[in-house]
XYZ file of C-alpha atoms in Angstrom:
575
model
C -66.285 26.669 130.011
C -67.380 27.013 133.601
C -70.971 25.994 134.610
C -72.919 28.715 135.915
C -74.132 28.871 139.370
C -77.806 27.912 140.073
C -80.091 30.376 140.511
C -80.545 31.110 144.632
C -84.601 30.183 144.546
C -83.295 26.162 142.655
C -80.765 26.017 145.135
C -83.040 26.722 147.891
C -85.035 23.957 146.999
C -83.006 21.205 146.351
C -81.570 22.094 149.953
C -84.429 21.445 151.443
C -85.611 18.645 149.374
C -82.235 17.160 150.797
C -82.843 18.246 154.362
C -86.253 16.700 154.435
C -84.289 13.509 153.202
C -81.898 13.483 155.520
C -84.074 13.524 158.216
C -86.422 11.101 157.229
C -83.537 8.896 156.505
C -83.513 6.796 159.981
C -87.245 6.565 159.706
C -87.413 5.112 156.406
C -84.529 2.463 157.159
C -86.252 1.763 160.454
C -89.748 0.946 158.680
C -91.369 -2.101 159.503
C -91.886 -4.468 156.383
C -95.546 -4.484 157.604
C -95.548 -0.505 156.532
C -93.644 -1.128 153.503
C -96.105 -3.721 152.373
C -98.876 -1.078 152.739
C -97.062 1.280 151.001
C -96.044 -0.275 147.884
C -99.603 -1.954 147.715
C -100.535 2.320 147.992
C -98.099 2.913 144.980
C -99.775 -0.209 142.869
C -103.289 1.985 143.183
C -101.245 5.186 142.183
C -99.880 3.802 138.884
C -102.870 2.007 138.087
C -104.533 5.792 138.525
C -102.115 7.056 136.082
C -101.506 4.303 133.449
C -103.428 5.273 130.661
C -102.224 8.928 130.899
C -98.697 8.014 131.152
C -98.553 5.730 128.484
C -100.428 7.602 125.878
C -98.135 10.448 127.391
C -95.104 8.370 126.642
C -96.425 7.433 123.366
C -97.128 10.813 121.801
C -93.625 12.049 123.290
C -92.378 9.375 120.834
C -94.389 10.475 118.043
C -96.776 7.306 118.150
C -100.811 7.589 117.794
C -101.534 6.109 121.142
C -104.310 4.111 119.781
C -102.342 2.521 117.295
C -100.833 -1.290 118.431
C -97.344 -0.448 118.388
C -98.054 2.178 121.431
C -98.411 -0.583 123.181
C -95.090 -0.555 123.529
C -95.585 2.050 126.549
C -97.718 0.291 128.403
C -95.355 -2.652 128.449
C -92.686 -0.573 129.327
C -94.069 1.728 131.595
C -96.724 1.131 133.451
C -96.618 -2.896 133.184
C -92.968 -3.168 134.107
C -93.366 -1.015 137.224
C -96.263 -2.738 138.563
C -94.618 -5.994 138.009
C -91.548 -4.650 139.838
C -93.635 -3.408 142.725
C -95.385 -7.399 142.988
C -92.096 -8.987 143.206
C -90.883 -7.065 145.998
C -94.116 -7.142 147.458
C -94.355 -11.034 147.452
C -90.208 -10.792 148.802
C -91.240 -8.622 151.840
C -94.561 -10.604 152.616
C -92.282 -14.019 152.495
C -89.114 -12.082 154.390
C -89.416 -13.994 157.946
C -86.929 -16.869 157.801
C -86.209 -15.757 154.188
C -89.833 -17.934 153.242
C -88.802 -16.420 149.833
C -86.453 -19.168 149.236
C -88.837 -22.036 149.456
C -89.500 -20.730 145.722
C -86.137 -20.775 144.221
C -84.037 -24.155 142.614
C -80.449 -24.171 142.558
C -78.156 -26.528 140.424
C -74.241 -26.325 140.060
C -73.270 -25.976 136.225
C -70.397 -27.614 134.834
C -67.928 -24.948 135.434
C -68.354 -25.183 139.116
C -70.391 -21.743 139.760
C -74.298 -22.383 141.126
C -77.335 -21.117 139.506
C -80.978 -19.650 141.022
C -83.988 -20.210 138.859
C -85.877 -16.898 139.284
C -88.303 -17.385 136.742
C -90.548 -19.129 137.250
C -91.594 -19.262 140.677
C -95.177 -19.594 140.478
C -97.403 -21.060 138.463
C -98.783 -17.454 137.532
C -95.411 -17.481 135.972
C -95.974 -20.602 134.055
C -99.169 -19.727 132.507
C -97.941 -16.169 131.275
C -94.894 -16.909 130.127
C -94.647 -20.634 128.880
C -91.829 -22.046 128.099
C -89.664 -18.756 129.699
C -87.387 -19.467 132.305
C -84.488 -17.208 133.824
C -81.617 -18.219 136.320
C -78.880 -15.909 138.415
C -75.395 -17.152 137.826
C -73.794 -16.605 141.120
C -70.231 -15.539 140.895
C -67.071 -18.068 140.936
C -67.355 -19.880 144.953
C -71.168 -19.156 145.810
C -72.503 -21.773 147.440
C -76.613 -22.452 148.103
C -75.444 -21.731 151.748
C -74.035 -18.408 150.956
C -76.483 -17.435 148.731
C -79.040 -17.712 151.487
C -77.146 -16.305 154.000
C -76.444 -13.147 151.971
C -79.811 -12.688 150.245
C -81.543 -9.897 151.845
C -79.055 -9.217 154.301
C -80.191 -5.701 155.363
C -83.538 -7.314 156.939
C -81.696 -9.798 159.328
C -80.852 -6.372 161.332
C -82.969 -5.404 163.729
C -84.928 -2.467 162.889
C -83.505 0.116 165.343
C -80.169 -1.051 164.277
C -80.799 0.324 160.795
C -79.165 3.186 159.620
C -80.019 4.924 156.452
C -78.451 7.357 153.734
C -79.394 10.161 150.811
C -79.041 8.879 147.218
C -79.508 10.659 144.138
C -81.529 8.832 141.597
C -80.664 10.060 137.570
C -83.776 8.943 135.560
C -83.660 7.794 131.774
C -84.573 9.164 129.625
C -85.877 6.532 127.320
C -88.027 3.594 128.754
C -90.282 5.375 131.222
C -90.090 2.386 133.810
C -86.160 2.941 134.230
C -86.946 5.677 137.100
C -89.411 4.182 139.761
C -87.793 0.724 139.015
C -84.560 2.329 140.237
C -86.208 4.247 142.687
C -87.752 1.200 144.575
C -84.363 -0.647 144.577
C -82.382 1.956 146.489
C -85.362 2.279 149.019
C -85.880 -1.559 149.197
C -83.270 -3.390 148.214
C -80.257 -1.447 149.852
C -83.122 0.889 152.500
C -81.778 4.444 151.270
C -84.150 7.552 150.685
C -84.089 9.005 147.497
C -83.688 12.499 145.421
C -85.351 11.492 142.256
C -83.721 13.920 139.368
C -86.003 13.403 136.096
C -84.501 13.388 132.462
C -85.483 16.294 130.532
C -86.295 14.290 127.589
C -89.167 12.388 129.432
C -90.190 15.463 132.327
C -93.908 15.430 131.095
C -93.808 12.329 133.224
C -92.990 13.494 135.901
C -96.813 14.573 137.203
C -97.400 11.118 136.933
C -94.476 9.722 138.628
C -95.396 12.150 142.117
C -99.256 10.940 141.868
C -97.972 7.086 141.756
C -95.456 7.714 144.449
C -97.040 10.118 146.542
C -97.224 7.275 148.997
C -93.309 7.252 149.336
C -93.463 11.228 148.623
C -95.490 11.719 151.569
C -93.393 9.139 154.070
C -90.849 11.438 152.974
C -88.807 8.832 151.606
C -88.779 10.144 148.171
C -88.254 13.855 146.493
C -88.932 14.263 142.811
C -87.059 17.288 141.360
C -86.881 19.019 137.568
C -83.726 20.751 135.935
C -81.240 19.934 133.435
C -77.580 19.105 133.764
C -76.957 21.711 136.147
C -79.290 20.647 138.597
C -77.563 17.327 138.784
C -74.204 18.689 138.727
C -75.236 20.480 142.018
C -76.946 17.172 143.359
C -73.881 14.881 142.711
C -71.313 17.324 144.601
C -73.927 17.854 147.508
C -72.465 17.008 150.686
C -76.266 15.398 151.928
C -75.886 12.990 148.898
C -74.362 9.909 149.779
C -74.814 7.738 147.214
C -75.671 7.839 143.945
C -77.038 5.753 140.714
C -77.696 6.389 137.285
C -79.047 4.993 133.768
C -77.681 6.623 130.791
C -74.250 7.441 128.975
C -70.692 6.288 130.219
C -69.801 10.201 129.357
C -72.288 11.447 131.807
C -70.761 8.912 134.347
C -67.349 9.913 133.613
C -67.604 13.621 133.719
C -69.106 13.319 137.239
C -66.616 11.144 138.672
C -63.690 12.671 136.704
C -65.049 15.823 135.864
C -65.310 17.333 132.472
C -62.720 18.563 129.450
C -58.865 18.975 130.905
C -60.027 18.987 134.154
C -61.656 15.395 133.982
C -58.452 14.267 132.085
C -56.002 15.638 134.152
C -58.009 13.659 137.118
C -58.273 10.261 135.017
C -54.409 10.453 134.682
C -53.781 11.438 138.483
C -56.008 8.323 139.368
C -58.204 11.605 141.938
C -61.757 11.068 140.992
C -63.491 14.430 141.509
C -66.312 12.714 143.074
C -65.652 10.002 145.048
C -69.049 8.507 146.466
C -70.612 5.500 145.714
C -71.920 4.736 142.341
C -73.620 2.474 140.530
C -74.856 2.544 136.987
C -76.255 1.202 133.726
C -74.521 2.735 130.602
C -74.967 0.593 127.577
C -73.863 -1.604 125.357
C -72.812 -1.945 121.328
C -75.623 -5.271 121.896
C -74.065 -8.198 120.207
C -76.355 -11.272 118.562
C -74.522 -14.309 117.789
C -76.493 -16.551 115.316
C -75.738 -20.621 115.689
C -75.596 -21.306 111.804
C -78.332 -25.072 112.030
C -81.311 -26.577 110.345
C -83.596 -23.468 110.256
C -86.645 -23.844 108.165
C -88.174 -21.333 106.170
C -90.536 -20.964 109.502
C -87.625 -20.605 111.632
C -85.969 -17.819 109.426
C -89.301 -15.870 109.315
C -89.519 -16.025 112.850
C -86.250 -15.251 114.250
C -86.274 -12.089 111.154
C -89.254 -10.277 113.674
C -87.061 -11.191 116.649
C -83.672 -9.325 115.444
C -86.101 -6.834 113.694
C -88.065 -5.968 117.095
C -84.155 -6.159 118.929
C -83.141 -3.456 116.700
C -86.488 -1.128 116.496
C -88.260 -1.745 119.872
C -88.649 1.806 121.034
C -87.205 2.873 117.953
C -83.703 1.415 118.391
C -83.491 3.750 121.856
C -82.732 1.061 124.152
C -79.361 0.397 126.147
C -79.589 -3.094 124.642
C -80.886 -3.173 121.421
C -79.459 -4.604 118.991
C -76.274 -3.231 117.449
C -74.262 -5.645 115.747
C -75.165 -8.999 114.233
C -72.535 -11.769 114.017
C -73.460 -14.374 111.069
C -71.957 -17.648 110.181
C -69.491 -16.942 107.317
C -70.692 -18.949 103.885
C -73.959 -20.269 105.498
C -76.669 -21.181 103.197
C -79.956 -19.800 105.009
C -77.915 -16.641 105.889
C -78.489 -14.743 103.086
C -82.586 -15.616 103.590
C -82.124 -14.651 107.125
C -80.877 -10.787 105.993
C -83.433 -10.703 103.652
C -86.123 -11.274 106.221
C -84.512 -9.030 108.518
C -84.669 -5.960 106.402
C -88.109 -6.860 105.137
C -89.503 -7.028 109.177
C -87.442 -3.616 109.288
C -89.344 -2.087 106.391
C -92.369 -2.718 108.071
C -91.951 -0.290 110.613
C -93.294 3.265 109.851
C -92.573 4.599 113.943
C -89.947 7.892 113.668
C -86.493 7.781 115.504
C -86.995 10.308 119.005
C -84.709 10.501 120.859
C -81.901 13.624 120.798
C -79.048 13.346 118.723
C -80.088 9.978 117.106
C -79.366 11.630 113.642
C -76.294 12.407 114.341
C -75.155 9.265 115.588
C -76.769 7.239 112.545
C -74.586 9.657 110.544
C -71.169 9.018 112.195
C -72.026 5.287 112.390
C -72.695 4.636 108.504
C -69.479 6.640 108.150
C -67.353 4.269 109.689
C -69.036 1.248 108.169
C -67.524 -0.856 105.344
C -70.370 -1.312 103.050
C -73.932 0.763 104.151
C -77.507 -0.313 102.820
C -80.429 1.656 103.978
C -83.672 0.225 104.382
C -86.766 2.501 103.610
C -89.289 3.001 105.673
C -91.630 5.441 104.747
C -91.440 9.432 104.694
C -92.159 9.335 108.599
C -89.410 7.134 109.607
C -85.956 7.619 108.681
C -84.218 4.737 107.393
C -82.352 2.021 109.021
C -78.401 2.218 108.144
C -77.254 -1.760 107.870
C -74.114 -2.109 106.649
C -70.812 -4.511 107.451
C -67.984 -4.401 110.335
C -64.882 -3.647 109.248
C -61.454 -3.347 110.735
C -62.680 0.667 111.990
C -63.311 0.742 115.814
C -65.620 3.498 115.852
C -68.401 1.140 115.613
C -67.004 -1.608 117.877
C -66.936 0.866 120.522
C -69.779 3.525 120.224
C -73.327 2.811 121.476
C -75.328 3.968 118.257
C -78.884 4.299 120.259
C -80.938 4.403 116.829
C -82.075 2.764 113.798
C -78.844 1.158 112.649
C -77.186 -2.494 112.680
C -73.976 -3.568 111.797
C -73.143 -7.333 110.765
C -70.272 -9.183 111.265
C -69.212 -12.640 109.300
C -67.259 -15.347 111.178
C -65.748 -18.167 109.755
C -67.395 -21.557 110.883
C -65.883 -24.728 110.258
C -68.166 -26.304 112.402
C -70.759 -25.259 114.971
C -68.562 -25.323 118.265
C -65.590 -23.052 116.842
C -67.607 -20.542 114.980
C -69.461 -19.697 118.769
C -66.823 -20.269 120.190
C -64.729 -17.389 118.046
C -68.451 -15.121 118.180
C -67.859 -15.322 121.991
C -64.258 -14.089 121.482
C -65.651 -11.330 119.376
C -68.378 -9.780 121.594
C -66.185 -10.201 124.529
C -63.144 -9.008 122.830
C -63.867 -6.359 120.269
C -67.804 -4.960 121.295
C -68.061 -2.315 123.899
C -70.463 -2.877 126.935
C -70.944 -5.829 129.046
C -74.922 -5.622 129.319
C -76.575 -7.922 126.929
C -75.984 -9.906 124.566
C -78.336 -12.235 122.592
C -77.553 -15.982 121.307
C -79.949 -17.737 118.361
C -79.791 -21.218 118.626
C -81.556 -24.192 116.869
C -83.067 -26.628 119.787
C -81.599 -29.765 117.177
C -77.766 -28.097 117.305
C -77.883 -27.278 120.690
C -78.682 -30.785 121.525
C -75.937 -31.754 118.952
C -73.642 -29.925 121.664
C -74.828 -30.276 124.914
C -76.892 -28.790 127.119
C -73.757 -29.189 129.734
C -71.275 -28.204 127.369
C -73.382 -25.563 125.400
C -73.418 -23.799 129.519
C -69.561 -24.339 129.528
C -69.253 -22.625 126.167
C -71.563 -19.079 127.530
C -69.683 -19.239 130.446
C -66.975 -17.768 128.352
C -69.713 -14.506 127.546
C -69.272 -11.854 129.518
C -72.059 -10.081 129.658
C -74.714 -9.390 132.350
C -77.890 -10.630 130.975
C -77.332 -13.281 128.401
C -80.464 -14.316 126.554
C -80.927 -17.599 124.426
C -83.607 -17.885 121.373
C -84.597 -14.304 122.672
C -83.963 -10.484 123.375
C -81.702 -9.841 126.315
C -84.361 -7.174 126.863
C -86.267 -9.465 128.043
C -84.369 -9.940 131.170
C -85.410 -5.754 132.348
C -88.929 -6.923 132.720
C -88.503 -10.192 135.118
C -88.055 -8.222 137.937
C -86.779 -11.283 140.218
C -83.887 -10.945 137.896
C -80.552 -8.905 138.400
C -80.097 -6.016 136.048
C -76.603 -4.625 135.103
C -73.318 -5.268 133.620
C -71.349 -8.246 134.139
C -69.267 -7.443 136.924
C -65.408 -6.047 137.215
C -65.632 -2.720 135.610
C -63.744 0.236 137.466
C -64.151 3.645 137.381
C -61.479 4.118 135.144
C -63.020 1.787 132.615
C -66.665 1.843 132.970
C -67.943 0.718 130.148
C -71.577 -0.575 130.843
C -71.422 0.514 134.332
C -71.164 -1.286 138.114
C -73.808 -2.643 140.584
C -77.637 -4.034 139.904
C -81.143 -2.768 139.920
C -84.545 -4.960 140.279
C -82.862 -8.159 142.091
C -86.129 -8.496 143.968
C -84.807 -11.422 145.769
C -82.018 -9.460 146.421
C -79.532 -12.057 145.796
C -75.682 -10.687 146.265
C -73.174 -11.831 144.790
C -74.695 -12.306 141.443
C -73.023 -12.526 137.971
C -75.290 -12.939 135.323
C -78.722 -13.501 134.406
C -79.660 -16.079 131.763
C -82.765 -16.065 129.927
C -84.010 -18.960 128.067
C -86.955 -18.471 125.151
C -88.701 -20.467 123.157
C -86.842 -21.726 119.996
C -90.670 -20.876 117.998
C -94.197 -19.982 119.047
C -97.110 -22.101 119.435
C -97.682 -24.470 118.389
C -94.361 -25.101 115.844
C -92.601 -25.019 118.686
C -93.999 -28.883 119.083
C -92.037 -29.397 116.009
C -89.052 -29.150 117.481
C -89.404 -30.651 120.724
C -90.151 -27.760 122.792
C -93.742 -28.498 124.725
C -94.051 -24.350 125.084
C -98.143 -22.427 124.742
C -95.792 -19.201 124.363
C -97.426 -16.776 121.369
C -95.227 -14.435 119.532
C -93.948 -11.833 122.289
C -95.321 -8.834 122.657
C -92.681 -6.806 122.475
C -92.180 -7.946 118.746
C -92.816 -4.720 116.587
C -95.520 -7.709 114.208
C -97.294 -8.145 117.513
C -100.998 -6.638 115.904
C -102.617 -7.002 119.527
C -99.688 -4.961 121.697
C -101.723 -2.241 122.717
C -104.410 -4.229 124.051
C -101.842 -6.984 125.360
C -100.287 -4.038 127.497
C -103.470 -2.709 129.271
C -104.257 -6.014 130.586
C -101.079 -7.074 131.650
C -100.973 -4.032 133.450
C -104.422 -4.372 134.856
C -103.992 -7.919 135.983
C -100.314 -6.889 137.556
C -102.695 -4.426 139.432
C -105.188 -6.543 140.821
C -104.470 -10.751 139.922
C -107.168 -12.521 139.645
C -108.053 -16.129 137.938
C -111.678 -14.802 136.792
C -109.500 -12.514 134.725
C -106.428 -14.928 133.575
C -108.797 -16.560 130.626
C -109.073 -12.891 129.610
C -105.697 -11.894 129.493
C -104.278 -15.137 127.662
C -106.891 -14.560 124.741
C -105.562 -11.368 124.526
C -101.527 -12.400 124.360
C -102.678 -15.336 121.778
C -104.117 -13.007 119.293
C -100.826 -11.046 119.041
């Protein structure tokens, strides 16, 4: 079927949007870090102006009371996760001359030769919010600290009438409402090109919000916000003022741009002629693997780590490009069977409805391609959550379900080392998507291995944000950290997409991220040798306190104080 032509008066005023862009383009990649300080501290006011509309905006979109706890959820990842982006590059651009930046970043080698950056923490703000959290960049295979620091922030050793700028197109998400500026300020700041902002339809009440936070970038004319569905992007990707472009969503969307769509876009893929053929980078998903380290878990242990696969299935509803899809389990281990039970009794908990388009669908084809399919009720709200076993069918290995559903996987496991060994193998080898994956880990086994060997052993996992004892999720919201799929994926085979977002030390070269959690909260975590204050999470879908935990983490992102600190941490305890 051919797309129809825009109507003239759309047309007209994406043109200009573009023309304004294009001429603003030098100006913005000739501004002064001085200016760009101002501004971002500008947008910081703006979204602090619009948080509580946005979230409880976000949170009825989703079907969620907004003054219930679990709408929390959209303050966290809304409001919260933008301002937090917005105060690491802030603290970058204040620390650029010299790269000053640096003076707050280890490095160590690991065993398999690459080097690693400790991005979290770098303060001891970081410390006292999130104890016992701690995140490192992987640098690709031959990064040295020399290189690293040469390369970081590269675009800032030019002088500033050297600069030269370019037009990109921005895609939003649809689905966690920080995706958008967060990818916004990384084309503008990270590689210094204006943007055309096109919203998702499935979030567009937004959008008032988004042009009051960012007016200050609106009106600098660095940034255009526009409306429309899939034929207003069509007509932004193929204009000849867009240079660039970047998106978070589907791999299909990605392919049908670059290859086109139906027998065209085949015909294309086979003749190796991408219709489109500018630069683009993207985050596409993942079938999210957890691999769970079969150890001495008490009954404690299994509770706790139940609400952590629970909350990486059903945070925002299971519509997240890294939730939790597929859960690989120790064949013939004696707490597994305790473990599942906890899981599905965390699940049950949840009353919050499945949102976002097509999700019904999708939870249909999935439990027809399992081998064995248990739902788990949930109330007459919330449809039920379809667990079932992994078979030999692919469907499931290879689709991104983006809903209420979980598939589990048994590996035999002689001992420790070979069964994560042969997990590793799995996700790598059988799951789709290279974005995040998730490893559960006793602190007692993983000293059994070796902290050095243990690193040797994830080397092997290709993925681009690797968490330990907790949600690769995680990683989106430390904003020092890379975001994106492990690298080496090709147009032709896109799978979780290329490039990074966030990166706000703007490290190149960069591999993976690696996230290490707390094995338990305070204060069992004692118990097992880990000297972490960290509470349950807040992202956790138990957390009781999230709403309240969200509005002050975004009000102290807004304006950090120590008077208020005591506050906050009450607040994050009582979750």
């Amino acid at each position: 079927m051919t797309a129809q032509p825009l109507p003239k008066k759309t047309r007209v005023a994406l043109d200009a949007a573009l023309a304004e862009l294009d001429r603003a383009k030098t100006d913005w990649a000739q501004c002064s870090i001085s200016d760009r300080l101002r501004l971002l501290r500008a947008v910081k006011d703006g979204v602090m102006s619009v948080a509580a509309d946005w979230a409880e905006t976000s949170a009825r979109e989703k079907g969620l009371d907004p003054e219930t706890p679990i709408a929390g959820e959209d303050w966290i990842i809304g409001p919260y996760a933008t301002m937090e982006g917005l105060n690491a590059y802030i603290r970058t651009l204040r620390d650029m001359p010299g790269k000053g930046f640096f003076s707050r970043l280890t490095m160590r080698g690991l065993p398999n030769g690459q080097t690693a950056v400790q991005v979290m923490p770098t303060s001891a703000r970081d410390k006292l919010l999130l104890p016992g959290v701690r995140a490192e960049v992987w640098m690709r295979p031959g990064e040295t600290p020399d290189t690293i620091r040469a390369k970081a922030a590269r675009l800032y050793e030019t002088p500033e009438t050297e600069r030269e700028g370019a037009v990109a197109l921005v895609l939003g998400a649809g689905n966690v409402s920080s995706i958008t500026p967060l990818d916004v300020l990384y084309k503008l700041l990270v590689e210094n090109q204006v943007v055309i902002l096109k919203m998702n339809p499935v979030n567009d009440d937004l959008t008032p919000f988004f042009e009051t936070a960012m007016k200050p970038l609106i009106d600098k004319g660095a940034l255009r916000i526009v409306r429309g569905g899939a034929d207003v992007g069509r007509y932004l990707c193929d204009h000849p003022l867009v240079e660039e472009l970047h998106i978070t969503g589907s791999d299909k969307t990605h392919d049908a741009i670059v290859w086109g769509m139906g027998e065209e876009g085949a015909k294309n893929r086979a003749a190796g002629t991408p219709k489109n053929t500018k630069r683009f980078s993207s985050e596409l998903g993942c079938v999210s693997p957890t691999l769970v380290v079969p150890g001495p878990w008490s009954a404690a242990d299994v509770a706790y780590q139940a609400e952590s696969i629970a909350s990486m299935k059903l945070h925002n509803s299971g519509h997240n490009c890294i939730a939790c899809q597929t859960l690989v389990m120790p064949e013939g281990w004696d707490k597994g069977a305790a473990l599942l039970d906890a899981v599905k009794s965390v699940l049950a908990t949840s009353r919050r409805p499945a949102w976002y388009p097509g999700t019904e669908d999708r939870i249909a084809q999935y439990a027809a391609h399992l081998d064995t399919v248990e739902k788990v009720e949930r109330g007459s709200n919330a449809p039920p959550v379809v667990l079932g076993t992994l078979g030999d069918d692919d469907h499931n290995h290879r689709a991104e379900v983006f809903g209420p559903a979980l598939g589990i996987k048994e590996l035999p496991a002689p001992d420790t080392e070979t069964y994560l060994r042969a997990a590793i193998a799995y996700a790598n080898d059988e799951l789709w998507g290279t974005l995040g994956a998730n490893i559960l880990i006793h602190p007692t086994t993983l000293r059994q291995i070796g902290q050095r060997r243990f690193e040797d052993i994830i080397a092997e996992l290709r993925y681009g944000t690797i968490a330990i004892n907790g949600w690769c999720g995680f990683g989106f919201f430390i904003a020092t950290a890379p975001w994106g799929a492990f690298p080496g994926h090709t147009p032709e085979d896109i799978q979780s997409g290329t490039g990074v977002v966030h990166n706000a030390f703007m490290l190149e070269e960069t591999e993976r991220t690696v996230v290490r959690m707390p094995w338990a909260p305070f204060p069992r975590g004692f118990f097992s040798r880990e000297l972490s204050l960290m509470p349950r999470p807040p992202f956790f879908i138990t957390n009781k306190n999230q709403r309240r935990i969200g509005k002050a983490l975004t009000r102290f992102q807004h304006r950090p104080s120590l008077r208020d600190l005591p506050k906050l941490l009450r607040e994050v305890m009582r979750g």
